[in-house]
Structures are given as C-alpha cells and as structure tokens.
Coordinates of C-alpha atoms in Angstrom, one line a residue:
M1 CA -35.2 143.9 84.6
K2 CA -33.5 146.5 82.3
Q3 CA -30.9 145.0 80.1
D4 CA -27.4 146.5 79.9
K5 CA -26.5 148.4 76.8
K6 CA -24.0 146.9 74.4
Y7 CA -20.5 148.0 75.1
Y8 CA -18.9 149.7 72.1
P9 CA -15.2 150.5 72.8
K10 CA -13.6 153.5 71.3
V11 CA -11.7 152.2 68.2
L12 CA -8.9 153.7 66.2
V13 CA -8.3 152.0 62.8
V14 CA -4.7 152.3 61.7
G15 CA -3.6 152.0 58.1
N16 CA -6.7 151.0 56.1
T17 CA -9.7 153.2 55.6
F18 CA -13.5 152.9 55.2
H19 CA -14.4 152.6 51.6
T20 CA -16.2 150.4 49.0
K21 CA -13.4 150.1 46.4
S22 CA -11.6 147.0 47.6
G23 CA -12.1 144.0 49.8
G24 CA -10.4 145.3 52.9
G25 CA -12.3 148.5 53.0
I26 CA -15.6 146.8 52.2
T27 CA -15.2 144.2 54.9
M28 CA -14.1 146.8 57.5
S29 CA -17.1 149.0 56.6
N30 CA -19.5 146.2 57.0
L31 CA -18.1 145.0 60.3
F32 CA -18.2 148.5 61.8
K33 CA -21.6 149.4 60.4
G34 CA -23.7 150.8 63.2
W35 CA -20.7 151.6 65.5
P36 CA -21.3 154.9 67.3
V37 CA -19.6 157.6 65.1
N38 CA -18.1 159.3 68.1
K39 CA -16.3 156.1 69.1
L40 CA -14.7 155.4 65.7
A41 CA -11.7 157.0 64.0
A42 CA -9.2 156.1 61.4
A43 CA -5.5 157.1 60.9
T44 CA -4.7 156.5 57.3
Y45 CA -2.6 157.6 54.3
M46 CA -5.5 156.6 52.0
M47 CA -7.7 159.7 52.5
S48 CA -8.4 160.0 48.8
I49 CA -10.7 157.0 48.8
S50 CA -12.1 157.4 52.4
E51 CA -15.8 157.6 52.9
A52 CA -18.0 159.2 55.5
D53 CA -20.8 156.7 55.9
I54 CA -19.3 154.6 58.7
C55 CA -16.5 156.9 60.0
Q56 CA -16.2 160.7 60.1
I57 CA -13.2 161.3 62.2
Y58 CA -9.9 160.8 60.3
Y59 CA -6.2 161.6 60.9
Q60 CA -4.3 161.8 57.7
L61 CA -0.9 160.2 58.0
G62 CA 1.1 162.8 56.1
N63 CA 4.6 164.1 55.7
K64 CA 5.1 164.4 59.5
E65 CA 4.7 160.7 59.9
D66 CA 5.9 159.5 56.5
I67 CA 9.5 160.9 56.8
R68 CA 11.7 159.8 54.0
P69 CA 15.5 160.2 53.5
F70 CA 16.2 163.7 52.0
I71 CA 16.8 162.8 48.4
F72 CA 13.6 160.8 48.2
R73 CA 11.6 163.7 49.7
L74 CA 12.1 165.6 46.5
F75 CA 9.8 163.1 44.8
Q76 CA 7.3 162.7 47.6
K77 CA 3.8 163.9 47.3
R78 CA 3.0 166.7 49.7
R79 CA 0.4 165.4 52.2
K80 CA -0.6 167.4 55.2
S81 CA -0.7 165.6 58.5
G82 CA -3.6 166.2 60.8
E83 CA -7.3 165.6 61.6
I84 CA -9.9 165.7 58.9
I85 CA -13.6 165.6 59.8
L86 CA -15.5 164.1 56.9
D87 CA -19.1 164.8 55.8
D88 CA -20.6 164.6 52.3
K89 CA -19.5 168.2 51.3
S90 CA -15.9 167.9 52.6
L91 CA -15.5 164.5 51.1
K92 CA -16.4 165.7 47.6
K93 CA -14.1 168.7 48.0
Y94 CA -11.3 166.6 49.3
N95 CA -11.5 163.9 46.6
S96 CA -11.7 166.7 43.9
V97 CA -8.4 168.2 45.1
N98 CA -6.7 164.8 45.2
S99 CA -7.8 163.9 41.7
K100 CA -6.3 167.0 40.3
E101 CA -2.9 166.1 41.8
S102 CA -2.8 162.4 41.0
Q103 CA -1.5 162.2 37.4
L104 CA 1.7 164.1 37.9
Y105 CA 2.4 162.3 41.2
K106 CA 1.8 158.9 39.6
S107 CA 4.3 159.6 36.8
I108 CA 7.1 160.7 39.1
H109 CA 6.2 158.1 41.7
N110 CA 6.3 155.1 39.3
L111 CA 9.7 156.0 38.0
V112 CA 11.3 156.5 41.4
E113 CA 9.5 153.4 42.7
K114 CA 11.2 151.2 40.0
I115 CA 14.6 152.5 41.0
I116 CA 14.0 152.0 44.7
N117 CA 12.7 148.5 44.2
F118 CA 15.6 147.4 42.0
I119 CA 18.2 148.6 44.6
G120 CA 16.2 147.0 47.4
L121 CA 15.6 150.2 49.4
H122 CA 11.7 150.2 49.3
H123 CA 11.4 149.3 53.0
Y124 CA 14.1 151.8 54.0
V125 CA 12.4 154.7 52.1
Y126 CA 8.8 153.9 53.0
R127 CA 8.5 154.2 56.8
L128 CA 6.0 155.6 59.2
K129 CA 7.0 157.2 62.5
L130 CA 5.0 158.5 65.5
S131 CA 5.0 162.3 65.2
I132 CA 4.3 164.7 68.0
E133 CA 1.1 165.8 66.2
F134 CA -0.2 162.3 65.7
T135 CA 0.6 161.3 69.3
E136 CA -1.2 164.4 70.6
W137 CA -4.2 163.7 68.4
L138 CA -4.2 160.0 69.4
M139 CA -4.1 160.9 73.1
K140 CA -7.0 163.3 72.6
F141 CA -9.2 160.8 70.9
N142 CA -8.1 158.3 73.6
P143 CA -9.0 155.0 71.9
D144 CA -9.7 151.9 74.0
I145 CA -8.3 149.7 71.3
I146 CA -6.7 149.8 67.8
Y147 CA -7.9 147.7 64.9
A148 CA -5.4 147.0 62.0
Q149 CA -5.1 144.9 58.9
A150 CA -1.3 145.5 58.6
S151 CA -0.8 144.6 54.9
N152 CA 2.8 145.8 54.6
L153 CA 6.0 146.1 56.6
Q154 CA 5.5 149.8 57.0
L155 CA 2.3 149.3 58.9
V156 CA 3.6 146.3 60.8
K157 CA 6.5 148.3 62.2
F158 CA 4.2 151.4 62.9
I159 CA 1.7 149.4 64.9
N160 CA 4.6 147.8 66.9
Q161 CA 5.9 151.3 67.6
I162 CA 2.5 152.6 68.8
N163 CA 2.2 149.6 71.1
D164 CA 5.8 150.0 72.4
E165 CA 5.5 153.7 73.2
L166 CA 1.8 154.2 74.0
K167 CA 0.8 150.8 75.2
I168 CA -2.6 150.9 73.4
P169 CA -4.0 147.3 72.9
Y170 CA -4.8 146.3 69.4
V171 CA -6.7 143.6 67.4
L172 CA -5.1 142.4 64.2
H173 CA -7.2 141.2 61.2
I174 CA -5.4 139.2 58.5
M175 CA -7.1 139.7 55.1
D176 CA -4.7 138.0 52.7
N177 CA -1.5 136.0 53.0
H178 CA 0.5 139.2 53.0
Y179 CA 3.3 137.7 55.1
N180 CA 4.5 135.8 52.0
T181 CA 4.2 138.7 49.6
M182 CA 4.9 142.0 51.4
I183 CA 8.7 142.0 51.0
I184 CA 9.6 143.9 47.8
G185 CA 12.4 142.4 45.7
G186 CA 15.9 143.7 45.3
I187 CA 19.4 142.8 46.4
L188 CA 18.5 143.4 50.0
K189 CA 15.5 141.0 50.1
P190 CA 17.1 138.4 52.5
Y191 CA 17.8 141.2 55.0
W192 CA 14.2 142.6 54.8
K193 CA 12.7 139.1 55.1
A194 CA 14.6 138.7 58.4
V195 CA 13.2 142.1 59.6
L196 CA 9.7 141.1 58.6
K197 CA 9.9 137.8 60.5
R198 CA 11.0 139.5 63.7
E199 CA 8.5 142.4 63.4
Y200 CA 5.6 140.3 62.3
L201 CA 6.0 137.7 65.1
K202 CA 6.1 140.5 67.6
L203 CA 3.0 142.0 66.1
L204 CA 1.1 138.7 66.4
K205 CA 2.2 137.9 69.9
N206 CA 1.3 141.3 71.3
S207 CA -2.2 141.4 69.7
K208 CA -5.0 141.0 72.1
S209 CA -7.0 139.1 69.6
R210 CA -6.1 137.8 66.1
L211 CA -8.7 137.6 63.3
S212 CA -8.3 136.0 59.9
I213 CA -10.4 136.1 56.8
S214 CA -11.2 132.3 56.6
E215 CA -11.2 129.1 58.6
G216 CA -8.5 127.8 56.3
M217 CA -6.2 130.8 57.0
S218 CA -6.9 130.4 60.8
K219 CA -5.7 126.8 60.7
I220 CA -2.6 127.4 58.6
Y221 CA -1.5 130.5 60.6
Q222 CA -2.1 128.7 63.9
Q223 CA 0.3 125.9 62.7
K224 CA 2.8 128.4 61.3
F225 CA 3.0 130.8 64.3
G226 CA 1.6 128.7 67.2
L227 CA -1.1 131.3 68.0
D228 CA -4.9 131.2 67.8
F229 CA -6.8 133.0 65.0
L230 CA -10.6 133.6 64.8
P231 CA -12.1 133.5 61.3
C232 CA -14.0 136.7 60.5
H233 CA -15.2 137.2 57.0
N234 CA -17.2 139.9 55.2
P235 CA -20.7 140.0 56.6
V236 CA -23.8 140.6 54.4
D237 CA -26.7 142.8 55.4
S238 CA -29.6 140.4 54.6
D239 CA -32.1 143.3 54.7
S240 CA -30.3 145.0 51.8
W241 CA -29.5 141.9 49.7
L242 CA -32.6 139.6 50.1
K243 CA -35.1 141.9 48.5
Y244 CA -33.2 141.5 45.2
S245 CA -32.2 137.8 45.7
K246 CA -33.1 135.5 42.8
T247 CA -36.4 133.6 43.0
N248 CA -36.6 132.5 39.3
W249 CA -33.8 130.5 37.7
K250 CA -35.2 130.5 34.2
E251 CA -32.3 131.5 31.9
N252 CA -31.8 134.9 30.4
T253 CA -31.5 135.5 26.7
P254 CA -28.6 135.6 26.2
F255 CA -27.4 133.4 29.1
T256 CA -25.2 135.7 31.3
L257 CA -22.1 134.8 33.2
M258 CA -20.9 137.7 35.4
Y259 CA -17.7 138.6 37.3
A260 CA -17.5 141.7 39.5
G261 CA -14.2 142.8 41.0
R262 CA -10.6 143.5 40.3
I263 CA -8.5 141.9 37.6
G264 CA -4.9 141.3 38.5
I265 CA -2.6 139.1 40.5
G266 CA -4.6 136.0 41.4
T267 CA -7.5 136.3 39.0
E268 CA -6.5 137.5 35.6
E269 CA -5.5 134.2 33.9
S270 CA -8.4 132.2 35.1
L271 CA -10.8 135.0 34.1
I272 CA -9.3 135.0 30.6
D273 CA -9.8 131.2 30.5
I274 CA -13.5 131.6 31.2
A275 CA -13.8 134.4 28.6
E276 CA -12.1 132.2 25.9
A277 CA -14.4 129.3 26.9
V278 CA -17.4 131.5 26.3
E279 CA -16.1 132.5 22.9
E280 CA -15.8 128.9 21.9
L281 CA -19.2 128.0 23.3
V282 CA -20.9 130.7 21.3
N283 CA -19.2 129.4 18.2
E284 CA -20.5 126.0 19.1
G285 CA -24.1 127.3 19.2
L286 CA -24.7 128.5 22.8
D287 CA -26.4 131.9 23.3
I288 CA -24.1 133.1 26.1
R289 CA -22.2 136.2 27.2
L290 CA -19.6 137.1 29.8
K291 CA -20.2 140.5 31.6
I292 CA -17.4 141.9 33.7
Q293 CA -18.0 144.7 36.2
L294 CA -14.8 146.5 37.2
N295 CA -13.4 150.0 37.8
I296 CA -12.0 150.5 34.3
N297 CA -10.1 153.7 35.4
S298 CA -8.3 151.8 38.2
F299 CA -7.3 148.6 36.5
N300 CA -5.4 147.8 33.4
V301 CA -7.7 145.6 31.4
P302 CA -5.8 142.8 29.7
P303 CA -5.8 143.2 25.9
R304 CA -6.8 139.6 25.5
L305 CA -10.1 140.4 27.2
I306 CA -10.7 143.6 25.2
S307 CA -10.3 141.7 22.0
L308 CA -13.0 139.0 22.7
K309 CA -16.3 139.5 21.0
Y310 CA -18.6 138.0 23.6
T311 CA -17.0 139.5 26.7
Q312 CA -18.6 142.8 27.8
L313 CA -16.8 145.2 30.1
H314 CA -18.9 147.5 32.3
N315 CA -17.6 150.2 34.5
F316 CA -18.0 149.4 38.2
I317 CA -21.2 150.5 39.9
S318 CA -21.8 151.9 43.4
Y319 CA -21.8 149.3 46.2
D320 CA -25.5 149.9 47.0
Q321 CA -26.4 148.9 43.4
L322 CA -24.5 145.7 43.6
P323 CA -27.3 143.4 45.0
Q324 CA -29.7 144.3 42.2
V325 CA -27.1 143.9 39.4
L326 CA -25.6 140.7 40.6
S327 CA -29.0 139.0 41.1
R328 CA -29.8 139.5 37.4
A329 CA -27.0 137.2 36.2
D330 CA -27.5 133.5 35.4
V331 CA -24.2 132.5 36.9
L332 CA -21.6 134.4 39.1
L333 CA -17.9 133.6 38.7
L334 CA -15.2 133.2 41.3
P335 CA -11.9 132.6 39.6
I336 CA -8.5 132.1 41.1
D337 CA -5.3 131.7 39.1
F338 CA -3.4 128.4 39.1
D339 CA 0.2 129.7 39.1
E340 CA 2.5 129.7 42.0
K341 CA 2.6 133.5 42.4
A342 CA -1.2 133.6 42.8
Q343 CA -1.1 130.8 45.3
R344 CA 1.4 132.5 47.5
Y345 CA -0.9 135.5 47.8
I346 CA -4.5 134.2 47.7
K347 CA -4.3 130.4 48.7
Y348 CA -5.7 130.9 52.2
S349 CA -7.8 134.0 51.5
M350 CA -11.5 134.2 51.0
P351 CA -12.5 136.9 48.5
T352 CA -14.8 139.6 50.0
K353 CA -17.3 138.9 47.2
V354 CA -17.9 135.3 48.2
T355 CA -20.6 136.0 50.8
E356 CA -22.1 138.7 48.6
F357 CA -22.4 136.3 45.7
M358 CA -23.9 133.5 47.9
I359 CA -26.7 135.6 49.2
T360 CA -27.9 136.6 45.7
G361 CA -29.3 133.2 45.1
V362 CA -27.5 133.1 41.8
P363 CA -25.6 129.8 41.1
I364 CA -21.8 130.2 41.5
L365 CA -19.1 128.7 39.3
V366 CA -15.7 128.4 41.1
Y367 CA -12.7 128.0 38.8
A368 CA -9.7 127.6 41.2
P369 CA -7.1 125.2 42.5
E370 CA -8.3 122.5 44.8
D371 CA -6.1 123.4 47.8
T372 CA -7.4 126.9 48.2
A373 CA -9.5 128.0 51.2
M374 CA -12.3 129.1 48.8
V375 CA -12.6 125.7 47.1
N376 CA -12.5 123.9 50.4
Y377 CA -15.3 126.1 51.8
A378 CA -17.4 125.6 48.6
R379 CA -16.9 121.9 48.6
V380 CA -17.6 121.3 52.3
N381 CA -20.8 123.4 52.2
D382 CA -21.8 122.5 48.6
W383 CA -22.6 126.0 47.5
A384 CA -20.9 126.1 44.1
L385 CA -20.1 124.1 41.0
I386 CA -16.3 123.6 41.1
V387 CA -13.7 123.3 38.4
N388 CA -10.4 122.6 40.2
K389 CA -8.1 122.1 37.3
K390 CA -6.8 124.5 34.6
N391 CA -8.6 122.6 31.9
K392 CA -10.6 124.3 29.2
S393 CA -12.7 121.2 28.4
E394 CA -13.8 120.7 32.0
L395 CA -14.5 124.4 32.3
K396 CA -16.7 124.4 29.2
R397 CA -18.6 121.3 30.4
A398 CA -19.4 123.0 33.7
I399 CA -20.7 126.1 31.9
I400 CA -22.8 123.9 29.6
D401 CA -24.2 122.0 32.7
L402 CA -25.3 125.3 34.2
Y403 CA -26.6 126.5 30.8
L404 CA -28.9 123.5 30.3
N405 CA -29.9 122.6 33.8
E406 CA -32.3 124.9 35.5
E407 CA -32.7 122.6 38.5
L408 CA -28.9 122.7 39.1
R409 CA -29.0 126.5 39.0
K410 CA -31.8 126.6 41.5
S411 CA -30.3 124.1 43.9
L412 CA -26.9 125.8 43.9
G413 CA -28.5 129.3 44.3
E414 CA -30.7 128.2 47.2
R415 CA -27.9 126.4 48.9
G416 CA -25.5 129.4 48.6
R417 CA -28.2 131.7 50.0
S418 CA -29.0 129.5 53.0
I419 CA -25.3 129.2 53.9
A420 CA -24.8 133.0 53.6
L421 CA -27.8 133.6 56.0
L422 CA -26.7 130.9 58.4
K423 CA -23.0 131.8 58.7
H424 CA -22.5 135.4 57.3
D425 CA -25.5 137.4 58.2
S426 CA -24.3 140.8 59.6
K427 CA -26.7 140.5 62.6
I428 CA -24.6 137.5 63.7
V429 CA -21.1 138.3 62.4
C430 CA -21.1 142.0 63.5
E431 CA -22.3 141.1 67.0
N432 CA -19.5 138.5 67.3
F433 CA -17.0 141.0 66.0
R434 CA -18.2 143.7 68.4
N435 CA -17.9 141.2 71.3
T436 CA -14.3 140.3 70.2
I437 CA -13.3 143.9 70.1
A438 CA -15.0 144.6 73.4
M439 CA -13.3 141.7 75.2
A440 CA -9.9 142.7 73.8
A441 CA -10.4 146.3 75.0
K442 CA -11.1 145.4 78.6

C-alpha cells in the first residue's frame, strides 16, 4: 500500500530571518531544513543577514510598514518594502549594498535611540503596521500558517494585527524570557508594561500551538500564563556532526578550553571568571589555554579579556566549519552570569549551542547558577561537569579535574553525545516540529 506523502503546510515566518549568526536564526534554519522552498517565506526587517540556503522568498518590512512619527522619520534608514527573491548572487549583492550604508546609519541611530529611550518613547516610535503592499503580497503567497518568535513588543503587536485583520493562524516559539526584558526603560515604563501584558496574553491565547526553547521554560510559562507550551530546542544534524565527533580524549598540548558564541548580557562576567582562572592555573604550572570564537566585528570584546595573556580571541568561522573546530577542543564551556539582570533574561533559556556542544563528544564545563534551565538539564541527564556558584576556587578545581582525568573527559563526552542523539537528532526533532506545524495549520 502506498504511503501518504508528508504534509508540509505553506509557512510564513514573521520577524526573524534564516541565518547562522545568532541562536534564533540558527534554530529556525535547522528546524525548517528540508522544507519545500516554494512553501516557505519570511517577512523580516533583518534582510542584511538573511541567507538563501533554507528560504528564498522574502518580503522586506520597510518604510511602508515601519511608519514612524514625522520627526523621527528624518533619522530613519531608508528601507524599501517589497518582495526579494534570494539566490547566492542576489544575496552577495544585497549584503554588499547594506554594508556600505551601515556605518552612517549606526552613528545617527545610536544617538537618536538614546534620546528616545530616555524619554520613554521607544515603543511609540518603533511600530509595524500592515501596509497595502504587504497585505497584497501576503494574500498572494497565501500561507497556511505563520511561525513567529516575537522577541519585542513591535512584533507582538504586529502579529496580533495580522491575526485580527487577516485571520491567519500562527504558531509562537519562545526562544528567551523576552517577556521580562522587552520593555525599554524610561518614564513611561509602567504604561508600556501594561500594554505588553495585554498584547502578550492575547498573542499567547490566540496561538494555535505554543513552543518554548526548553522543558524548564515550558513549565514556568505554563504556570505563569495557564497555557500549554511544547519544548522545542535546536536540533542537530547527526550526519554533519558525528563524522567529526571526538573519539580520543587524550589531552592536547596545550590543554584547550573553548567558548564559541556571543559575549554580552548573560555570559560576559562568567566568561571573564573562566579566563582569569586559566591565567592563574597557568601561573601555577598547568599548560592550558582559553580559545574564544566570536564575531569580533559584531561584539565589543571586554578589555579585561583582551588584556589576558592566555586567552586567545579568534574571529568566528562559518557554521559548517563549527563541528570540526569544536571537536578539537579538550573542554567546551557553557557560562551564564550570576547577576539578577542575566537571570531575568536567560534563566529559563537553553542556549542554541548546548545541543551542538553535546554531540561533539567533547566534555562540557557548565559555569552557571543552579536554578537555570541549562543547569537543571545538565544535572538530570549528567552530561556536564557543573560549577553552580560564582566561586573562583571551585571553578579552578573543576578545570583541574578535567585537565588531569582523561576518564572523566571521556565519560562526559560520551554521555553528552548519547543524550544529543537520543533527544536532539534532527531526524526526530524536525519531524515532531513539522507535525506540530501541520496540525496547527489544519
């Protein structure tokens, strides 16, 4: 008997875009990998980092949707609204044009942004509205369902407007605890918090299905909003990663700790702690180095890191090179800061890199507060060595244990890989994701 073909609904992504430069874009790209290209489109204001591998049909949300009060339009970057069909040639041309414009725009934008935020007008100035052009394009594409991550109030209200006026069902995917952080400060903060509460609850209630980035986030959000959330984390393509996965845990010379990713809110202080611990351990006789892979052009590297002798900064590599580079390390690092600001943002999150680190077979050192979703997941499944206090002595002891104990490195590496294959293999996760989207679209 002939089996029915899998149903792939026509999906429009609103807000985010397909790229490999941050967690949201990477997760989305991996989840939609293999989706028919004629059944996938994205409406975004992030065209400058969009990629054509997964999705080729884009609508740039430009000045016809991003309509600002008159005085602020004088400082607004000109961005043409309309469809863009991406291929390799058009992508290079598009990004080249954008890069030439960016410096002047950033200078003006940063100054105006500070003034707007101080007054408390950020959410009044930055709004998206359905334009006639976007509505016509959307109706022509005729999506079965919308997928959105909605990481700011601008997008929350925009998706609500699309649903109110066009009645297109949508699936919401919560990547971080943005609800606690998306309101920009200023004297009008209490007002905007009330607006967010109303709009966000509406967004959640009307969503056909709600996804979260971790089991911990699903549990907390279910308690907070009284609605169900399905955990859906970044899947890993085992075929791409396993061929480089570690099979020999003999230490490198020098012994190498590696961190790959952004440096900023939620990670900076803990990463500096690790770097300073490495300096002290070298002075105590260990042959050890810290390597950090990051996009040096996109992030401000803390001066404290630059000044350290045994911390090496490397410009970020392409995503397809990541499996090979990560697997060469002796230890991979997952730091989360211990301060309250970091906790508000990242407490219930699961960094995109977690599953990618696990499948490398490299032992993982987690340096993060105990009550985070990441620490809980690592402890329950025993895939990392954990330091759950901001304590330099304990951190150094953990590094020494990994430095001296090959059997410990092997057991942690093998355990992480087995959990990644069991729970995060793209063959399983992407099929569950496709089924969730398909059920929501019917």
